[in-house]
JSON list of C-alpha atoms in Angstrom, two decimals:
[
{"chain": "P", "resi": 1, "resn": "MET", "atom": "CA", "xyz": [184.80, -177.85, 84.26]},
{"chain": "P", "resi": 2, "resn": "LYS", "atom": "CA", "xyz": [185.60, -180.62, 81.86]},
{"chain": "P", "resi": 3, "resn": "ILE", "atom": "CA", "xyz": [183.07, -181.14, 79.29]},
{"chain": "P", "resi": 4, "resn": "SER", "atom": "CA", "xyz": [184.66, -184.01, 77.24]},
{"chain": "P", "resi": 5, "resn": "THR", "atom": "CA", "xyz": [184.05, -187.48, 78.41]},
{"chain": "P", "resi": 6, "resn": "CYS", "atom": "CA", "xyz": [185.55, -189.39, 75.61]},
{"chain": "P", "resi": 7, "resn": "LYS", "atom": "CA", "xyz": [182.48, -191.80, 76.14]},
{"chain": "P", "resi": 8, "resn": "GLY", "atom": "CA", "xyz": [180.87, -190.84, 72.67]},
{"chain": "P", "resi": 9, "resn": "ASP", "atom": "CA", "xyz": [184.05, -191.60, 70.60]},
{"chain": "P", "resi": 10, "resn": "ALA", "atom": "CA", "xyz": [182.60, -195.01, 69.41]},
{"chain": "P", "resi": 11, "resn": "GLY", "atom": "CA", "xyz": [179.50, -193.48, 68.18]},
{"chain": "P", "resi": 12, "resn": "MET", "atom": "CA", "xyz": [177.42, -193.94, 71.36]},
{"chain": "P", "resi": 13, "resn": "THR", "atom": "CA", "xyz": [175.85, -191.25, 73.64]},
{"chain": "P", "resi": 14, "resn": "SER", "atom": "CA", "xyz": [173.59, -191.23, 76.71]},
{"chain": "P", "resi": 15, "resn": "THR", "atom": "CA", "xyz": [170.00, -190.13, 76.67]},
{"chain": "P", "resi": 16, "resn": "ALA", "atom": "CA", "xyz": [168.59, -187.70, 79.55]},
{"chain": "P", "resi": 17, "resn": "SER", "atom": "CA", "xyz": [167.41, -191.29, 81.29]},
{"chain": "P", "resi": 18, "resn": "GLY", "atom": "CA", "xyz": [171.06, -192.48, 81.17]},
{"chain": "P", "resi": 19, "resn": "GLU", "atom": "CA", "xyz": [170.52, -195.00, 78.44]},
{"chain": "P", "resi": 20, "resn": "ARG", "atom": "CA", "xyz": [173.19, -195.58, 75.92]},
{"chain": "P", "resi": 21, "resn": "VAL", "atom": "CA", "xyz": [172.21, -195.35, 72.31]},
{"chain": "P", "resi": 22, "resn": "ARG", "atom": "CA", "xyz": [173.78, -194.99, 69.12]},
{"chain": "P", "resi": 23, "resn": "LYS", "atom": "CA", "xyz": [174.18, -191.37, 67.81]},
{"chain": "P", "resi": 24, "resn": "ASP", "atom": "CA", "xyz": [172.28, -192.15, 64.55]},
{"chain": "P", "resi": 25, "resn": "SER", "atom": "CA", "xyz": [169.14, -193.52, 66.52]},
{"chain": "P", "resi": 26, "resn": "LEU", "atom": "CA", "xyz": [165.87, -191.69, 65.61]},
{"chain": "P", "resi": 27, "resn": "GLN", "atom": "CA", "xyz": [165.77, -190.37, 69.14]},
{"chain": "P", "resi": 28, "resn": "ILE", "atom": "CA", "xyz": [169.16, -188.69, 68.93]},
{"chain": "P", "resi": 29, "resn": "GLU", "atom": "CA", "xyz": [168.29, -187.55, 65.34]},
{"chain": "P", "resi": 30, "resn": "VAL", "atom": "CA", "xyz": [164.94, -185.96, 66.37]},
{"chain": "P", "resi": 31, "resn": "CYS", "atom": "CA", "xyz": [166.74, -184.17, 69.47]},
{"chain": "P", "resi": 32, "resn": "GLY", "atom": "CA", "xyz": [169.52, -182.81, 67.17]},
{"chain": "P", "resi": 33, "resn": "GLU", "atom": "CA", "xyz": [166.99, -181.52, 64.86]},
{"chain": "P", "resi": 34, "resn": "LEU", "atom": "CA", "xyz": [165.18, -179.78, 67.70]},
{"chain": "P", "resi": 35, "resn": "ASP", "atom": "CA", "xyz": [168.49, -178.35, 68.83]},
{"chain": "P", "resi": 36, "resn": "GLU", "atom": "CA", "xyz": [169.36, -177.18, 65.24]},
{"chain": "P", "resi": 37, "resn": "LEU", "atom": "CA", "xyz": [165.81, -175.42, 64.92]},
{"chain": "P", "resi": 38, "resn": "CYS", "atom": "CA", "xyz": [166.38, -173.97, 68.61]},
{"chain": "P", "resi": 39, "resn": "ALA", "atom": "CA", "xyz": [169.82, -172.49, 67.52]},
{"chain": "P", "resi": 40, "resn": "CYS", "atom": "CA", "xyz": [168.52, -171.23, 64.22]},
{"chain": "P", "resi": 41, "resn": "ILE", "atom": "CA", "xyz": [165.71, -169.23, 65.91]},
{"chain": "P", "resi": 42, "resn": "GLY", "atom": "CA", "xyz": [168.45, -167.92, 68.45]},
{"chain": "P", "resi": 43, "resn": "TYR", "atom": "CA", "xyz": [170.37, -166.65, 65.59]},
{"chain": "P", "resi": 44, "resn": "LEU", "atom": "CA", "xyz": [167.30, -164.80, 64.29]},
{"chain": "P", "resi": 45, "resn": "VAL", "atom": "CA", "xyz": [166.58, -163.27, 67.66]},
{"chain": "P", "resi": 46, "resn": "SER", "atom": "CA", "xyz": [170.15, -161.97, 67.43]},
{"chain": "P", "resi": 47, "resn": "ILE", "atom": "CA", "xyz": [169.61, -160.18, 63.99]},
{"chain": "P", "resi": 48, "resn": "SER", "atom": "CA", "xyz": [166.11, -159.16, 64.19]},
{"chain": "P", "resi": 49, "resn": "ASN", "atom": "CA", "xyz": [164.94, -155.50, 65.12]},
{"chain": "P", "resi": 50, "resn": "ASP", "atom": "CA", "xyz": [162.92, -156.10, 68.06]},
{"chain": "P", "resi": 51, "resn": "SER", "atom": "CA", "xyz": [160.41, -153.26, 67.77]},
{"chain": "P", "resi": 52, "resn": "SER", "atom": "CA", "xyz": [157.33, -155.30, 68.00]},
{"chain": "P", "resi": 53, "resn": "GLY", "atom": "CA", "xyz": [158.30, -157.79, 70.84]},
{"chain": "P", "resi": 54, "resn": "VAL", "atom": "CA", "xyz": [159.31, -160.60, 68.41]},
{"chain": "P", "resi": 55, "resn": "ALA", "atom": "CA", "xyz": [162.21, -161.71, 70.36]},
{"chain": "P", "resi": 56, "resn": "ASP", "atom": "CA", "xyz": [160.33, -162.39, 73.77]},
{"chain": "P", "resi": 57, "resn": "SER", "atom": "CA", "xyz": [158.02, -164.63, 71.52]},
{"chain": "P", "resi": 58, "resn": "LEU", "atom": "CA", "xyz": [160.87, -166.43, 69.62]},
{"chain": "P", "resi": 59, "resn": "ARG", "atom": "CA", "xyz": [162.57, -167.18, 73.02]},
{"chain": "P", "resi": 60, "resn": "ALA", "atom": "CA", "xyz": [159.21, -168.59, 74.45]},
{"chain": "P", "resi": 61, "resn": "VAL", "atom": "CA", "xyz": [159.15, -170.86, 71.41]},
{"chain": "P", "resi": 62, "resn": "GLN", "atom": "CA", "xyz": [162.97, -171.82, 72.10]},
{"chain": "P", "resi": 63, "resn": "ARG", "atom": "CA", "xyz": [161.91, -172.68, 75.55]},
{"chain": "P", "resi": 64, "resn": "ARG", "atom": "CA", "xyz": [158.91, -175.04, 74.31]},
{"chain": "P", "resi": 65, "resn": "LEU", "atom": "CA", "xyz": [161.47, -176.70, 71.80]},
{"chain": "P", "resi": 66, "resn": "LEU", "atom": "CA", "xyz": [163.95, -177.32, 74.69]},
{"chain": "P", "resi": 67, "resn": "SER", "atom": "CA", "xyz": [160.90, -178.96, 76.77]},
{"chain": "P", "resi": 68, "resn": "ILE", "atom": "CA", "xyz": [160.00, -181.17, 73.56]},
{"chain": "P", "resi": 69, "resn": "CYS", "atom": "CA", "xyz": [163.67, -182.09, 72.96]},
{"chain": "P", "resi": 70, "resn": "GLY", "atom": "CA", "xyz": [164.03, -183.00, 76.92]},
{"chain": "P", "resi": 71, "resn": "LEU", "atom": "CA", "xyz": [160.95, -185.24, 76.89]},
{"chain": "P", "resi": 72, "resn": "ILE", "atom": "CA", "xyz": [162.21, -187.09, 73.74]},
{"chain": "P", "resi": 73, "resn": "SER", "atom": "CA", "xyz": [165.79, -187.50, 75.16]},
{"chain": "P", "resi": 74, "resn": "SER", "atom": "CA", "xyz": [164.31, -189.03, 78.41]},
{"chain": "P", "resi": 75, "resn": "GLY", "atom": "CA", "xyz": [162.70, -191.66, 76.14]},
{"chain": "P", "resi": 76, "resn": "MET", "atom": "CA", "xyz": [159.56, -191.45, 78.42]},
{"chain": "P", "resi": 77, "resn": "ASP", "atom": "CA", "xyz": [155.94, -190.39, 77.45]},
{"chain": "P", "resi": 78, "resn": "GLY", "atom": "CA", "xyz": [155.90, -187.99, 80.22]},
{"chain": "P", "resi": 79, "resn": "SER", "atom": "CA", "xyz": [153.73, -184.91, 80.50]},
{"chain": "P", "resi": 80, "resn": "ASP", "atom": "CA", "xyz": [153.08, -183.11, 77.19]},
{"chain": "P", "resi": 81, "resn": "PRO", "atom": "CA", "xyz": [155.46, -180.13, 77.10]},
{"chain": "P", "resi": 82, "resn": "VAL", "atom": "CA", "xyz": [152.75, -178.35, 74.78]},
{"chain": "P", "resi": 83, "resn": "CYS", "atom": "CA", "xyz": [149.46, -177.59, 75.53]},
{"chain": "P", "resi": 84, "resn": "ALA", "atom": "CA", "xyz": [146.39, -176.32, 73.87]},
{"chain": "P", "resi": 85, "resn": "GLN", "atom": "CA", "xyz": [147.37, -172.59, 75.22]},
{"chain": "P", "resi": 86, "resn": "ASP", "atom": "CA", "xyz": [150.77, -172.90, 73.48]},
{"chain": "P", "resi": 87, "resn": "LEU", "atom": "CA", "xyz": [148.78, -173.59, 70.18]},
{"chain": "P", "resi": 88, "resn": "LYS", "atom": "CA", "xyz": [146.23, -170.89, 70.55]},
{"chain": "P", "resi": 89, "resn": "TRP", "atom": "CA", "xyz": [149.29, -168.32, 71.35]},
{"chain": "P", "resi": 90, "resn": "LEU", "atom": "CA", "xyz": [151.04, -169.42, 68.10]},
{"chain": "P", "resi": 91, "resn": "GLU", "atom": "CA", "xyz": [147.50, -168.81, 66.33]},
{"chain": "P", "resi": 92, "resn": "GLU", "atom": "CA", "xyz": [146.95, -165.80, 67.65]},
{"chain": "P", "resi": 93, "resn": "PHE", "atom": "CA", "xyz": [150.40, -164.34, 67.21]},
{"chain": "P", "resi": 94, "resn": "SER", "atom": "CA", "xyz": [150.10, -165.58, 63.49]},
{"chain": "P", "resi": 95, "resn": "ASP", "atom": "CA", "xyz": [146.94, -163.78, 63.06]},
{"chain": "P", "resi": 96, "resn": "ASN", "atom": "CA", "xyz": [148.59, -160.62, 64.29]},
{"chain": "P", "resi": 97, "resn": "CYS", "atom": "CA", "xyz": [151.15, -161.03, 61.76]},
{"chain": "P", "resi": 98, "resn": "LEU", "atom": "CA", "xyz": [148.69, -161.10, 59.22]},
{"chain": "P", "resi": 99, "resn": "SER", "atom": "CA", "xyz": [146.88, -157.86, 59.98]},
{"chain": "P", "resi": 100, "resn": "GLY", "atom": "CA", "xyz": [147.65, -155.20, 57.48]},
{"chain": "P", "resi": 101, "resn": "GLN", "atom": "CA", "xyz": [149.48, -157.76, 55.01]},
{"chain": "P", "resi": 102, "resn": "THR", "atom": "CA", "xyz": [148.67, -158.18, 51.45]},
{"chain": "P", "resi": 103, "resn": "PRO", "atom": "CA", "xyz": [146.53, -161.02, 50.81]},
{"chain": "P", "resi": 104, "resn": "PHE", "atom": "CA", "xyz": [148.79, -164.23, 50.22]},
{"chain": "P", "resi": 105, "resn": "GLY", "atom": "CA", "xyz": [148.88, -165.38, 46.45]},
{"chain": "P", "resi": 106, "resn": "GLY", "atom": "CA", "xyz": [150.84, -168.49, 46.46]},
{"chain": "P", "resi": 107, "resn": "PHE", "atom": "CA", "xyz": [154.51, -169.38, 46.80]},
{"chain": "P", "resi": 108, "resn": "VAL", "atom": "CA", "xyz": [156.84, -166.77, 48.44]},
{"chain": "P", "resi": 109, "resn": "LEU", "atom": "CA", "xyz": [160.43, -166.64, 47.03]},
{"chain": "P", "resi": 110, "resn": "PRO", "atom": "CA", "xyz": [162.55, -166.35, 50.31]},
{"chain": "P", "resi": 111, "resn": "GLY", "atom": "CA", "xyz": [164.76, -163.26, 50.36]},
{"chain": "P", "resi": 112, "resn": "GLY", "atom": "CA", "xyz": [164.00, -159.70, 51.31]},
{"chain": "P", "resi": 113, "resn": "SER", "atom": "CA", "xyz": [165.56, -158.47, 54.62]},
{"chain": "P", "resi": 114, "resn": "VAL", "atom": "CA", "xyz": [168.25, -160.67, 56.36]},
{"chain": "P", "resi": 115, "resn": "SER", "atom": "CA", "xyz": [165.94, -161.41, 59.27]},
{"chain": "P", "resi": 116, "resn": "ALA", "atom": "CA", "xyz": [163.07, -162.49, 56.93]},
{"chain": "P", "resi": 117, "resn": "SER", "atom": "CA", "xyz": [165.49, -164.62, 55.08]},
{"chain": "P", "resi": 118, "resn": "TRP", "atom": "CA", "xyz": [166.90, -166.30, 58.06]},
{"chain": "P", "resi": 119, "resn": "CYS", "atom": "CA", "xyz": [163.08, -166.84, 59.34]},
{"chain": "P", "resi": 120, "resn": "HIS", "atom": "CA", "xyz": [162.69, -168.69, 56.13]},
{"chain": "P", "resi": 121, "resn": "VAL", "atom": "CA", "xyz": [165.70, -170.90, 57.02]},
{"chain": "P", "resi": 122, "resn": "CYS", "atom": "CA", "xyz": [164.12, -171.53, 60.29]},
{"chain": "P", "resi": 123, "resn": "ARG", "atom": "CA", "xyz": [160.80, -172.44, 58.66]},
{"chain": "P", "resi": 124, "resn": "THR", "atom": "CA", "xyz": [162.59, -175.05, 56.59]},
{"chain": "P", "resi": 125, "resn": "VAL", "atom": "CA", "xyz": [164.31, -176.38, 59.41]},
{"chain": "P", "resi": 126, "resn": "CYS", "atom": "CA", "xyz": [161.05, -176.56, 61.42]},
{"chain": "P", "resi": 127, "resn": "ARG", "atom": "CA", "xyz": [159.52, -178.61, 58.48]},
{"chain": "P", "resi": 128, "resn": "ARG", "atom": "CA", "xyz": [162.55, -181.02, 58.59]},
{"chain": "P", "resi": 129, "resn": "VAL", "atom": "CA", "xyz": [161.75, -181.39, 62.32]},
{"chain": "P", "resi": 130, "resn": "GLU", "atom": "CA", "xyz": [158.17, -182.06, 61.66]},
{"chain": "P", "resi": 131, "resn": "ARG", "atom": "CA", "xyz": [159.12, -184.82, 59.02]},
{"chain": "P", "resi": 132, "resn": "ARG", "atom": "CA", "xyz": [161.38, -186.35, 61.85]},
{"chain": "P", "resi": 133, "resn": "LEU", "atom": "CA", "xyz": [158.83, -186.12, 64.65]},
{"chain": "P", "resi": 134, "resn": "VAL", "atom": "CA", "xyz": [156.18, -187.80, 62.63]},
{"chain": "P", "resi": 135, "resn": "GLU", "atom": "CA", "xyz": [158.78, -190.57, 61.71]},
{"chain": "P", "resi": 136, "resn": "TYR", "atom": "CA", "xyz": [159.42, -190.65, 65.57]},
{"chain": "P", "resi": 137, "resn": "SER", "atom": "CA", "xyz": [155.75, -191.02, 66.44]},
{"chain": "P", "resi": 138, "resn": "SER", "atom": "CA", "xyz": [155.46, -194.27, 64.29]},
{"chain": "P", "resi": 139, "resn": "VAL", "atom": "CA", "xyz": [157.69, -195.91, 66.57]},
{"chain": "P", "resi": 140, "resn": "ARG", "atom": "CA", "xyz": [156.98, -194.26, 69.88]},
{"chain": "P", "resi": 141, "resn": "PHE", "atom": "CA", "xyz": [154.09, -192.36, 71.45]},
{"chain": "P", "resi": 142, "resn": "LEU", "atom": "CA", "xyz": [154.11, -188.79, 70.95]},
{"chain": "P", "resi": 143, "resn": "ALA", "atom": "CA", "xyz": [151.50, -186.49, 72.24]},
{"chain": "P", "resi": 144, "resn": "PRO", "atom": "CA", "xyz": [149.44, -184.99, 69.38]},
{"chain": "P", "resi": 145, "resn": "ASP", "atom": "CA", "xyz": [149.78, -181.52, 70.40]},
{"chain": "P", "resi": 146, "resn": "ILE", "atom": "CA", "xyz": [153.48, -181.64, 69.94]},
{"chain": "P", "resi": 147, "resn": "LEU", "atom": "CA", "xyz": [153.24, -182.40, 66.14]},
{"chain": "P", "resi": 148, "resn": "ALA", "atom": "CA", "xyz": [150.37, -179.79, 66.02]},
{"chain": "P", "resi": 149, "resn": "TYR", "atom": "CA", "xyz": [152.82, -177.13, 67.77]},
{"chain": "P", "resi": 150, "resn": "ILE", "atom": "CA", "xyz": [155.53, -177.90, 65.32]},
{"chain": "P", "resi": 151, "resn": "ASN", "atom": "CA", "xyz": [153.20, -177.71, 62.21]},
{"chain": "P", "resi": 152, "resn": "ARG", "atom": "CA", "xyz": [151.68, -174.35, 63.48]},
{"chain": "P", "resi": 153, "resn": "LEU", "atom": "CA", "xyz": [155.21, -173.28, 64.28]},
{"chain": "P", "resi": 154, "resn": "SER", "atom": "CA", "xyz": [156.34, -173.46, 60.59]},
{"chain": "P", "resi": 155, "resn": "ASP", "atom": "CA", "xyz": [153.13, -171.44, 59.52]},
{"chain": "P", "resi": 156, "resn": "PHE", "atom": "CA", "xyz": [153.99, -168.76, 62.29]},
{"chain": "P", "resi": 157, "resn": "LEU", "atom": "CA", "xyz": [157.76, -168.54, 60.92]},
{"chain": "P", "resi": 158, "resn": "PHE", "atom": "CA", "xyz": [156.13, -168.07, 57.43]},
{"chain": "P", "resi": 159, "resn": "LEU", "atom": "CA", "xyz": [154.01, -165.35, 58.62]},
{"chain": "P", "resi": 160, "resn": "LEU", "atom": "CA", "xyz": [156.66, -163.94, 60.66]},
{"chain": "P", "resi": 161, "resn": "ALA", "atom": "CA", "xyz": [159.00, -163.66, 57.69]},
{"chain": "P", "resi": 162, "resn": "ARG", "atom": "CA", "xyz": [156.39, -161.77, 55.85]},
{"chain": "P", "resi": 163, "resn": "HIS", "atom": "CA", "xyz": [155.83, -159.48, 58.92]},
{"chain": "P", "resi": 164, "resn": "LEU", "atom": "CA", "xyz": [159.71, -158.66, 59.18]},
{"chain": "P", "resi": 165, "resn": "ASP", "atom": "CA", "xyz": [160.08, -158.11, 55.70]},
{"chain": "P", "resi": 166, "resn": "LYS", "atom": "CA", "xyz": [157.10, -155.49, 55.89]},
{"chain": "P", "resi": 167, "resn": "GLN", "atom": "CA", "xyz": [158.91, -153.89, 58.94]}
]
């Protein structure tokens, strides 16, 4: 199977809807940021000790990120790939990560274990995705639950980093 079409050599690409757009368009930028976050989380899964089912949870997050990317790539408002149940799940998982942890007293210097450190990298990429999605939402409708999900995901990743360090 040939993957190279040479159609992007001049700086244009096709969206999921077939529209040709510049590779530096906001739509493509947001999709690229979501793709990067998904890849970072994939790496986190590969290096994490999965003694507490974290990998399955992170794979669920990856699937949700790909759904969001697909919606944005299509250029259509479509159905919201994020629902209230997704938000609740992130909140509950975050609450579980908090149980037994020392109270949070301010900024955390990223580091510790390799998986916790990488989790902080995922968190910072997630914050960048959030900033791009806010920008995107100023020019194109974006379901509010998508922004809420990404915001809560960065909190989830912060708490998960602390949880991974504790393990």
